[in-house]
Each structure stands twice: as structure tokens, then as C-alpha cells.
Amino acid sequence: MTTASKIWVTELNARAAIRGAFPRTTIRFYDTTLRDGEQTVGVVLSPQQKLEIAHSLDQLGVSRIEAGFPRVSPEDAEAIQLMQKAGLKAELWGFSRAVKADVEELVRLGLHASVIEAPTSDIKLKAYGFSRDEVLRRVVDAMSIAKQNDITVAFFAVDGTRTDLDFLKSIYLAALDAGAKEIVVVDTIGACGPEAVEFLVGEVCKWVGATVPVHYHGHNDFGMATACAVAAVRAGASWIQGTINGMGERAGNADIGEIALALRCLYDVDVALDLTKVREVSETVCKASGYTLEAWKPLVGENLFMRESGAVASQFHIPEAIEPYSAELVNARRSIVLGKKSGLDSIDLKCKELGLSVRPEQRAAILAEVKKRAIAKRGLLTDEEFKQIVK
């Protein structure tokens, strides 16, 4: 089965000419789970856990892994050294402020690529006590030091979406002149809707020119991170920054798995990510981080290919009738579960799955008992509980 045959979305996407508006290039992902993701409240990842996650990200096909913020965390420096020895295919990137000592730590560790950040919005500058001239000087100095040490830099304008556009343009261009090679459009507090992101990324692409890669880094404060990332791609961003499971501060970062799924399935955009590995990597990150996800979360939720409703179970034999894409596309297993909302078809399907035989006249009584027990239990029946009913 081809990838296209595993996707069952509406043809209205094509009829609306949305596909034609997207660049026909492969979108790549810059993962910041190990840095921005770890800023999730209460999450602490050990160097060994970070190494394990890095291996998972590498197998997923992530092109760049932001390995940590070594200047402020000796454990991050240790994790980076472990990753450097691990033979990963993905590029390892560091994270640094526009501060000389931060960049020097990158040099000490032998990192050859890094995001370098600086606040750019007036409200952030006020919070830090910086003037525009001072932050501009800091950025130019940091880029120059990085360039002298052969460090490839993506300049990260903190709170860029709330920055005066003239100043944002001037600091991006100054960073490039001083040695930065790439630019990151940053929606630090999730302040933009998709239309605003599309506008800003489009403007930035014009400012910096077609040869400078533009990234988008967004947050999910209004539940719009995936939509905003898609809009950024439509406007010309070639890199999307985000995390596994969308983990991060407040409402989290953009979820790279969700974004890849949306781009591939809804907009026919090539993505450098193996969708069959996302659920496995999600589980690895959850385990290391000590949190659980909503069962209904897109792509990785445990409920996505699980059917309880009898009305839905009656269509189970035709997956495209009840699902927008194949379970095979994301390496998930379809299943029938039994509970309050089950129907006669649910009983038939579960019996077939478990190799149980029941007479047609028994089905109604079995279903009634399933519903009774599920209501009393306030949940689903296990396979063993169902077997006891059938026996």
C-alpha cells in the first residue's frame, strides 16, 4: 500500500488550491525537546535519558537535535558530550544567549552549530533592562565570536512576533551581516494566529532573501501551534522547530509529529520525518519525563484507533469510513474495546479477535451484560472480563 493510499482526507483541500500555495520542498525539523521541552514544569532529564531520547529522535528522522544549553547546565554539557560520541546522523545544535561566555562554552565543547538568542520586543527589552542599541551590539558581538570559531548560527529573535517590524528587520540583517547563516521567527508566547504567522514569515523571507533558511518556532498557548507552523511553511519557512508531544512551558511548544502529519496528509508536503516512529518516540519521551498524554491527542493518543461505539464498530471493516488516515501510516494497531457504548457488531468483532464462538441468539444477552458491567465499573471491560461473560 502506497503512502497516498493510506490517507483519506477530503478533496476540498486540493480544490481550494491550498497545495499549490506550498513550496515544493521537503520540510525539515529542528527538535528542541531536550532544551525547550525540558522547560516543562517539573521535568528533569538526566544526561543518560537525553542520550536515549536523542537516539530516538535520530531514528525518527529529525534533522537537527538541540542538545541543550550548556553554559547554564553542567548536566547539559555532559549530555552533549555523550551525544557527540553516539554517532548520530542528525546534526547536534547547541543553545546560547548573545553572551560571550555562552558562545565560549560552545567552543569548549566543540559544537559547530547553535541557536543564539536575544530579546527583541520592547516589552522583553524592558524586562531585561536592555536598550535596542545594546541588544543589537550584543547580537553582533556574539555572531562575530561564533563566526571566528566556525560555528554555524541560527539567530533566534525572542518574542519576535511582538517586535517592532523595522527593528526586527534591522536586527535580523545585522545578525546576518555579522555571521549568522539562518534566521528563526519566534512566537515566544504563542501570540500569533496563523494569518499573522504567514504574514510575518513571508516578510522575513523577503528581508533575508531566498538563500537564507528561515525557521519557525511557535508555542501553543491558544491551541494554534500546528496551524501556525503550517502557515509558516506556506509562507516560506523551510525549518520547523518544536518538540515531541508538544512539551514545553505553559501550553507547550509546537508538536513536530502533529505538524509533519498535517503537512503530509492535508497538504501533500514532503517531510523529513518517519511517521511510523512518532508514537514510539512519544512513549519514550513520556516515560523519561514522567507525564501522561490525553488519550485523544492527535497522532499519539491511545484512543485514536480504538473503537467502543457500536455505531462506529459496525463500520470497522472499512477503515476509511471512520478514520482520516490509516493506522499503518503511524504504525498503530486498530482495536475494538467493549464498554457502555458497544453494540452487537462490537461483540462479533471482539469474539473474532479472541477466537471465541457464540450463537446468534446469545449476542443480545452478552451485550446487555457487557453494558451492565461497564456502567458498574465506570470504564471498559478487559478481554479477560469479556471471556468470563462469554463462558
Short mmCIF file of C-alpha atoms in Angstrom, two decimals:
data_model
loop_
_atom_site.label_atom_id
_atom_site.label_comp_id
_atom_site.label_asym_id
_atom_site.label_seq_id
_atom_site.Cartn_x
_atom_site.Cartn_y
_atom_site.Cartn_z
CA MET A 1 0.00 0.00 0.00
CA THR A 2 1.46 3.38 -1.02
CA THR A 3 1.54 6.32 1.38
CA ALA A 4 -1.08 8.14 -0.67
CA SER A 5 -3.47 5.21 -0.40
CA LYS A 6 -3.25 5.42 3.41
CA ILE A 7 -4.58 8.98 3.52
CA TRP A 8 -8.33 9.56 3.34
CA VAL A 9 -8.84 13.31 3.73
CA THR A 10 -11.24 15.48 1.76
CA GLU A 11 -10.55 16.53 -1.82
CA LEU A 12 -11.60 20.02 -0.76
CA ASN A 13 -8.02 20.59 0.34
CA ALA A 14 -6.90 20.28 -3.27
CA ARG A 15 -9.93 22.08 -4.71
CA ALA A 16 -9.21 25.07 -2.51
CA ALA A 17 -5.81 25.23 -4.22
CA ILE A 18 -4.08 25.01 -0.86
CA ARG A 19 -1.49 22.57 -2.16
CA GLY A 20 -0.37 24.93 -4.86
CA ALA A 21 0.43 27.60 -2.30
CA PHE A 22 3.07 25.48 -0.57
CA PRO A 23 6.73 25.40 -1.60
CA ARG A 24 7.54 22.08 -3.25
CA THR A 25 10.47 21.39 -0.96
CA THR A 26 10.98 18.92 1.87
CA ILE A 27 10.31 20.42 5.28
CA ARG A 28 12.84 19.55 7.95
CA PHE A 29 12.54 19.53 11.70
CA TYR A 30 14.73 21.04 14.38
CA ASP A 31 13.87 19.33 17.63
CA THR A 32 14.19 21.20 20.92
CA THR A 33 12.70 18.56 23.25
CA LEU A 34 15.98 18.32 25.16
CA ARG A 35 16.16 22.08 25.79
CA ASP A 36 12.85 23.93 25.43
CA GLY A 37 10.88 20.75 26.10
CA GLU A 38 12.68 20.19 29.38
CA GLN A 39 11.38 23.58 30.49
CA THR A 40 8.06 21.81 31.08
CA VAL A 41 7.24 22.36 34.75
CA GLY A 42 8.59 19.53 36.90
CA VAL A 43 10.55 17.77 34.14
CA VAL A 44 14.22 16.96 34.72
CA LEU A 45 16.05 14.75 32.22
CA SER A 46 19.34 13.12 33.13
CA PRO A 47 22.23 13.02 30.63
CA GLN A 48 21.54 9.32 30.00
CA GLN A 49 17.84 10.00 29.40
CA LYS A 50 18.75 12.77 26.98
CA LEU A 51 21.04 10.39 25.13
CA GLU A 52 18.24 7.80 24.90
CA ILE A 53 15.82 10.42 23.57
CA ALA A 54 18.45 11.67 21.10
CA HIS A 55 18.81 8.15 19.69
CA SER A 56 15.02 8.00 19.30
CA LEU A 57 14.92 11.38 17.58
CA ASP A 58 17.67 10.26 15.25
CA GLN A 59 15.71 7.14 14.27
CA LEU A 60 12.63 9.33 13.77
CA GLY A 61 14.49 11.27 11.11
CA VAL A 62 14.83 14.57 12.95
CA SER A 63 17.43 16.56 11.00
CA ARG A 64 18.72 18.64 13.91
CA ILE A 65 18.70 17.99 17.64
CA GLU A 66 19.09 20.91 20.00
CA ALA A 67 21.18 19.11 22.61
CA GLY A 68 20.91 21.63 25.42
CA PHE A 69 22.01 24.93 26.98
CA PRO A 70 25.48 24.01 28.25
CA ARG A 71 26.51 27.35 29.76
CA VAL A 72 23.77 27.20 32.39
CA SER A 73 23.73 23.43 32.97
CA PRO A 74 26.76 21.18 33.56
CA GLU A 75 24.39 18.24 33.03
CA ASP A 76 23.54 19.59 29.58
CA ALA A 77 27.25 19.81 28.81
CA GLU A 78 27.64 16.19 29.91
CA ALA A 79 24.66 15.14 27.78
CA ILE A 80 26.12 16.92 24.75
CA GLN A 81 29.40 15.08 25.17
CA LEU A 82 27.56 11.76 25.31
CA MET A 83 25.66 12.62 22.14
CA GLN A 84 28.83 13.68 20.34
CA LYS A 85 30.21 10.16 20.87
CA ALA A 86 26.98 8.41 19.87
CA GLY A 87 27.41 8.51 16.09
CA LEU A 88 24.06 10.22 15.45
CA LYS A 89 23.08 11.05 11.88
CA ALA A 90 21.26 14.20 13.00
CA GLU A 91 23.19 17.44 13.43
CA LEU A 92 23.80 18.40 17.06
CA TRP A 93 23.00 22.01 17.87
CA GLY A 94 23.61 24.00 21.00
CA PHE A 95 21.72 26.89 22.52
CA SER A 96 23.27 30.16 23.61
CA ARG A 97 22.34 33.66 24.57
CA ALA A 98 24.06 36.54 22.79
CA VAL A 99 26.65 36.45 25.56
CA LYS A 100 30.38 35.88 25.06
CA ALA A 101 30.70 33.27 27.83
CA ASP A 102 27.79 31.25 26.39
CA VAL A 103 29.44 31.11 22.98
CA GLU A 104 32.79 30.22 24.54
CA GLU A 105 31.18 27.20 26.18
CA LEU A 106 30.01 26.04 22.76
CA VAL A 107 33.59 26.37 21.55
CA ARG A 108 34.89 24.40 24.55
CA LEU A 109 32.50 21.55 23.78
CA GLY A 110 33.37 21.51 20.11
CA LEU A 111 29.84 22.26 18.92
CA HIS A 112 29.81 23.50 15.36
CA ALA A 113 26.23 24.81 15.24
CA SER A 114 23.94 26.68 17.61
CA VAL A 115 20.92 28.86 18.01
CA ILE A 116 21.94 32.18 19.53
CA GLU A 117 19.09 34.14 21.08
CA ALA A 118 18.44 37.72 22.09
CA PRO A 119 15.26 39.53 23.15
CA THR A 120 13.93 41.92 20.53
CA SER A 121 10.46 43.14 21.57
CA ASP A 122 10.23 46.35 23.59
CA ILE A 123 8.46 44.54 26.42
CA LYS A 124 11.24 41.94 26.65
CA LEU A 125 13.93 44.60 26.44
CA LYS A 126 12.24 46.45 29.28
CA ALA A 127 12.10 43.26 31.34
CA TYR A 128 15.84 42.68 30.82
CA GLY A 129 16.78 46.35 31.16
CA PHE A 130 18.34 46.50 27.68
CA SER A 131 18.11 49.24 25.08
CA ARG A 132 17.71 48.45 21.40
CA ASP A 133 21.23 49.63 20.73
CA GLU A 134 22.64 47.43 23.48
CA VAL A 135 20.91 44.27 22.30
CA LEU A 136 21.97 44.99 18.74
CA ARG A 137 25.59 45.28 19.90
CA ARG A 138 25.30 42.03 21.88
CA VAL A 139 23.95 40.18 18.85
CA VAL A 140 26.67 41.46 16.51
CA ASP A 141 29.42 40.61 19.03
CA ALA A 142 28.07 37.09 19.64
CA MET A 143 27.70 36.37 15.93
CA SER A 144 31.24 37.57 15.31
CA ILE A 145 32.69 35.30 18.00
CA ALA A 146 30.74 32.33 16.67
CA LYS A 147 31.90 33.05 13.12
CA GLN A 148 35.53 33.25 14.23
CA ASN A 149 35.14 29.79 15.74
CA ASP A 150 33.40 28.23 12.72
CA ILE A 151 30.06 27.87 14.49
CA THR A 152 27.02 27.92 12.20
CA VAL A 153 24.41 30.17 13.80
CA ALA A 154 20.64 30.49 13.51
CA PHE A 155 19.72 33.82 15.08
CA PHE A 156 16.71 33.46 17.37
CA ALA A 157 14.81 36.71 17.97
CA VAL A 158 13.00 36.19 21.28
CA ASP A 159 9.41 37.48 21.16
CA GLY A 160 9.92 38.35 17.54
CA THR A 161 6.19 38.29 16.84
CA ARG A 162 5.68 41.25 19.20
CA THR A 163 8.71 43.18 17.96
CA ASP A 164 8.53 46.43 16.00
CA LEU A 165 8.93 45.28 12.41
CA ASP A 166 11.52 47.88 11.45
CA PHE A 167 13.70 46.91 14.41
CA LEU A 168 13.16 43.21 13.78
CA LYS A 169 14.30 43.66 10.19
CA SER A 170 17.37 45.63 11.24
CA ILE A 171 18.47 43.10 13.89
CA TYR A 172 17.95 40.12 11.56
CA LEU A 173 20.03 41.79 8.85
CA ALA A 174 22.69 42.86 11.36
CA ALA A 175 22.94 39.27 12.63
CA LEU A 176 23.39 38.00 9.08
CA ASP A 177 26.00 40.65 8.31
CA ALA A 178 27.90 39.64 11.46
CA GLY A 179 27.99 35.97 10.52
CA ALA A 180 24.64 34.28 11.20
CA LYS A 181 23.62 31.85 8.46
CA GLU A 182 19.97 31.24 9.32
CA ILE A 183 17.08 33.12 10.90
CA VAL A 184 14.40 31.97 13.35
CA VAL A 185 10.97 33.60 13.51
CA VAL A 186 9.98 33.17 17.13
CA ASP A 187 6.49 33.34 18.61
CA THR A 188 7.70 33.05 22.21
CA ILE A 189 4.33 33.32 23.93
CA GLY A 190 2.06 31.98 21.22
CA ALA A 191 0.78 35.47 20.46
CA CYS A 192 0.02 34.93 16.75
CA GLY A 193 -2.78 33.35 14.83
CA PRO A 194 -1.91 31.51 11.59
CA GLU A 195 -2.64 34.53 9.41
CA ALA A 196 -0.19 36.68 11.40
CA VAL A 197 2.49 33.98 11.24
CA GLU A 198 2.06 33.66 7.49
CA PHE A 199 2.40 37.42 7.10
CA LEU A 200 5.49 37.73 9.31
CA VAL A 201 7.34 34.71 7.89
CA GLY A 202 6.60 35.99 4.39
CA GLU A 203 8.04 39.39 5.27
CA VAL A 204 11.14 37.87 6.86
CA CYS A 205 11.75 35.69 3.80
CA LYS A 206 11.69 38.84 1.66
CA TRP A 207 14.07 40.66 4.02
CA VAL A 208 16.71 37.94 4.17
CA GLY A 209 16.48 36.61 0.62
CA ALA A 210 15.94 33.20 -0.88
CA THR A 211 19.35 31.80 0.10
CA VAL A 212 18.89 32.22 3.87
CA PRO A 213 16.97 29.38 5.58
CA VAL A 214 14.09 30.61 7.75
CA HIS A 215 12.86 28.65 10.76
CA TYR A 216 9.59 28.97 12.64
CA HIS A 217 9.45 28.40 16.41
CA GLY A 218 5.97 28.59 17.94
CA HIS A 219 4.09 27.88 21.14
CA ASN A 220 0.61 26.50 21.74
CA ASP A 221 -1.00 29.00 24.12
CA PHE A 222 -4.16 29.25 22.02
CA GLY A 223 -4.08 25.70 20.67
CA MET A 224 -2.87 27.03 17.31
CA ALA A 225 0.75 25.86 17.19
CA THR A 226 0.24 23.26 14.47
CA ALA A 227 -1.87 25.60 12.34
CA CYS A 228 0.70 28.36 12.79
CA ALA A 229 3.56 26.07 11.77
CA VAL A 230 1.64 25.03 8.64
CA ALA A 231 1.10 28.72 7.86
CA ALA A 232 4.82 29.35 8.31
CA VAL A 233 5.62 26.64 5.78
CA ARG A 234 3.12 28.11 3.35
CA ALA A 235 4.92 31.46 3.71
CA GLY A 236 8.34 30.01 3.00
CA ALA A 237 9.81 28.59 6.22
CA SER A 238 11.92 25.52 5.44
CA TRP A 239 12.60 24.51 9.06
CA ILE A 240 10.10 23.94 11.84
CA GLN A 241 11.27 23.95 15.44
CA GLY A 242 9.28 22.07 18.05
CA THR A 243 9.19 19.21 20.49
CA ILE A 244 7.94 15.67 20.85
CA ASN A 245 4.37 15.68 22.25
CA GLY A 246 4.45 19.48 22.15
CA MET A 247 6.03 19.53 25.60
CA GLY A 248 7.32 22.84 26.94
CA GLU A 249 6.49 25.81 29.12
CA ARG A 250 2.89 26.95 29.67
CA ALA A 251 0.78 25.25 26.95
CA GLY A 252 3.88 23.80 25.32
CA ASN A 253 5.75 24.10 22.04
CA ALA A 254 4.66 23.19 18.56
CA ASP A 255 4.41 19.40 18.23
CA ILE A 256 6.67 18.27 15.39
CA GLY A 257 4.82 14.98 14.91
CA GLU A 258 1.45 16.68 14.54
CA ILE A 259 2.90 19.23 12.14
CA ALA A 260 4.54 16.57 9.99
CA LEU A 261 1.28 14.59 9.87
CA ALA A 262 -0.76 17.66 8.87
CA LEU A 263 1.70 18.75 6.20
CA ARG A 264 1.91 15.26 4.71
CA CYS A 265 -1.75 14.26 4.87
CA LEU A 266 -3.61 17.52 4.34
CA TYR A 267 -1.26 19.45 2.09
CA ASP A 268 0.84 16.79 0.31
CA VAL A 269 4.07 18.39 1.54
CA ASP A 270 7.13 16.16 1.85
CA VAL A 271 8.50 15.96 5.39
CA ALA A 272 11.82 14.64 6.67
CA LEU A 273 10.27 12.60 9.45
CA ASP A 274 9.31 8.93 9.69
CA LEU A 275 5.67 8.99 10.75
CA THR A 276 5.79 5.29 11.65
CA LYS A 277 8.20 6.10 14.50
CA VAL A 278 6.39 9.04 16.14
CA ARG A 279 4.25 7.03 18.55
CA GLU A 280 7.25 5.05 19.77
CA VAL A 281 9.32 8.20 20.34
CA SER A 282 6.36 9.83 22.09
CA GLU A 283 6.23 6.96 24.55
CA THR A 284 9.97 7.16 25.18
CA VAL A 285 9.74 10.87 25.97
CA CYS A 286 6.69 10.42 28.20
CA LYS A 287 8.42 7.71 30.19
CA ALA A 288 11.59 9.76 30.67
CA SER A 289 9.66 12.92 31.53
CA GLY A 290 7.16 11.30 33.89
CA TYR A 291 3.96 12.68 32.36
CA THR A 292 0.99 11.19 30.54
CA LEU A 293 -0.86 12.44 27.47
CA GLU A 294 -4.53 12.83 26.70
CA ALA A 295 -5.85 9.60 25.22
CA TRP A 296 -7.39 11.62 22.39
CA LYS A 297 -4.22 13.57 21.48
CA PRO A 298 -3.69 13.65 17.69
CA LEU A 299 -1.27 11.11 16.24
CA VAL A 300 -0.04 9.63 19.55
CA GLY A 301 -3.17 9.26 21.71
CA GLU A 302 -4.05 5.71 22.74
CA ASN A 303 -7.70 6.13 21.71
CA LEU A 304 -7.10 7.10 18.08
CA PHE A 305 -7.59 3.66 16.56
CA MET A 306 -9.61 2.16 19.40
CA ARG A 307 -13.37 1.83 18.84
CA GLU A 308 -16.02 1.43 21.57
CA SER A 309 -19.15 2.86 19.96
CA GLY A 310 -21.36 0.23 18.36
CA ALA A 311 -22.34 2.60 15.55
CA VAL A 312 -18.67 3.06 14.68
CA ALA A 313 -17.80 -0.60 15.19
CA SER A 314 -20.34 -1.52 12.52
CA GLN A 315 -18.09 0.31 10.03
CA PHE A 316 -14.84 -1.13 11.38
CA HIS A 317 -14.28 -3.28 8.27
CA ILE A 318 -13.88 -0.13 6.15
CA PRO A 319 -11.22 1.95 7.97
CA GLU A 320 -11.56 4.96 5.67
CA ALA A 321 -15.20 5.31 6.74
CA ILE A 322 -14.19 6.14 10.30
CA GLU A 323 -10.58 7.34 10.14
CA PRO A 324 -8.80 10.11 8.14
CA TYR A 325 -5.62 8.09 7.66
CA SER A 326 -4.51 4.51 8.01
CA ALA A 327 -3.19 3.14 11.27
CA GLU A 328 -0.33 1.72 9.19
CA LEU A 329 0.83 5.23 8.35
CA VAL A 330 1.76 5.79 12.00
CA ASN A 331 2.41 2.16 12.96
CA ALA A 332 -0.62 1.91 15.25
CA ARG A 333 -2.93 -1.03 15.94
CA ARG A 334 -6.67 -0.83 15.36
CA SER A 335 -8.80 -2.47 18.04
CA ILE A 336 -12.31 -2.95 19.35
CA VAL A 337 -12.92 -2.33 23.05
CA LEU A 338 -16.08 -3.11 24.98
CA GLY A 339 -18.00 -0.76 27.21
CA LYS A 340 -21.26 1.10 27.78
CA LYS A 341 -21.49 2.26 24.16
CA SER A 342 -20.81 -1.10 22.49
CA GLY A 343 -23.21 -2.74 20.05
CA LEU A 344 -23.86 -6.20 18.59
CA ASP A 345 -21.20 -5.69 15.94
CA SER A 346 -18.74 -4.92 18.74
CA ILE A 347 -19.48 -8.33 20.26
CA ASP A 348 -18.93 -10.06 16.93
CA LEU A 349 -15.65 -8.29 16.28
CA LYS A 350 -14.28 -8.93 19.76
CA CYS A 351 -15.24 -12.61 19.58
CA LYS A 352 -13.47 -12.93 16.25
CA GLU A 353 -10.39 -11.19 17.66
CA LEU A 354 -10.26 -13.51 20.67
CA GLY A 355 -11.22 -16.67 18.80
CA LEU A 356 -14.48 -17.10 20.72
CA SER A 357 -17.65 -18.69 19.33
CA VAL A 358 -21.13 -17.56 20.35
CA ARG A 359 -24.53 -18.47 18.92
CA PRO A 360 -26.51 -15.65 17.29
CA GLU A 361 -29.21 -15.85 19.97
CA GLN A 362 -26.59 -15.26 22.71
CA ARG A 363 -25.36 -11.94 21.38
CA ALA A 364 -28.05 -9.70 22.89
CA ALA A 365 -27.63 -11.15 26.37
CA ILE A 366 -23.85 -10.88 26.17
CA LEU A 367 -24.13 -7.26 25.06
CA ALA A 368 -26.52 -6.45 27.91
CA GLU A 369 -24.07 -7.94 30.43
CA VAL A 370 -21.17 -6.02 28.87
CA LYS A 371 -23.08 -2.74 29.23
CA LYS A 372 -24.14 -3.59 32.80
CA ARG A 373 -20.59 -4.33 33.92
CA ALA A 374 -19.13 -1.33 32.10
CA ILE A 375 -21.60 1.02 33.80
CA ALA A 376 -20.88 -0.50 37.19
CA LYS A 377 -17.14 -0.30 36.53
CA ARG A 378 -17.33 3.16 35.00
CA GLY A 379 -14.93 2.02 32.32
CA LEU A 380 -14.03 -0.55 29.71
CA LEU A 381 -14.04 -4.31 30.14
CA THR A 382 -10.80 -6.19 29.80
CA ASP A 383 -10.55 -9.13 27.43
CA GLU A 384 -10.48 -11.46 30.43
CA GLU A 385 -13.69 -9.96 31.80
CA PHE A 386 -15.35 -10.43 28.43
CA LYS A 387 -14.21 -14.04 28.26
CA GLN A 388 -15.84 -14.68 31.64
CA ILE A 389 -19.16 -13.36 30.29
CA VAL A 390 -19.00 -15.50 27.17
CA LYS A 391 -18.16 -18.64 29.13
#
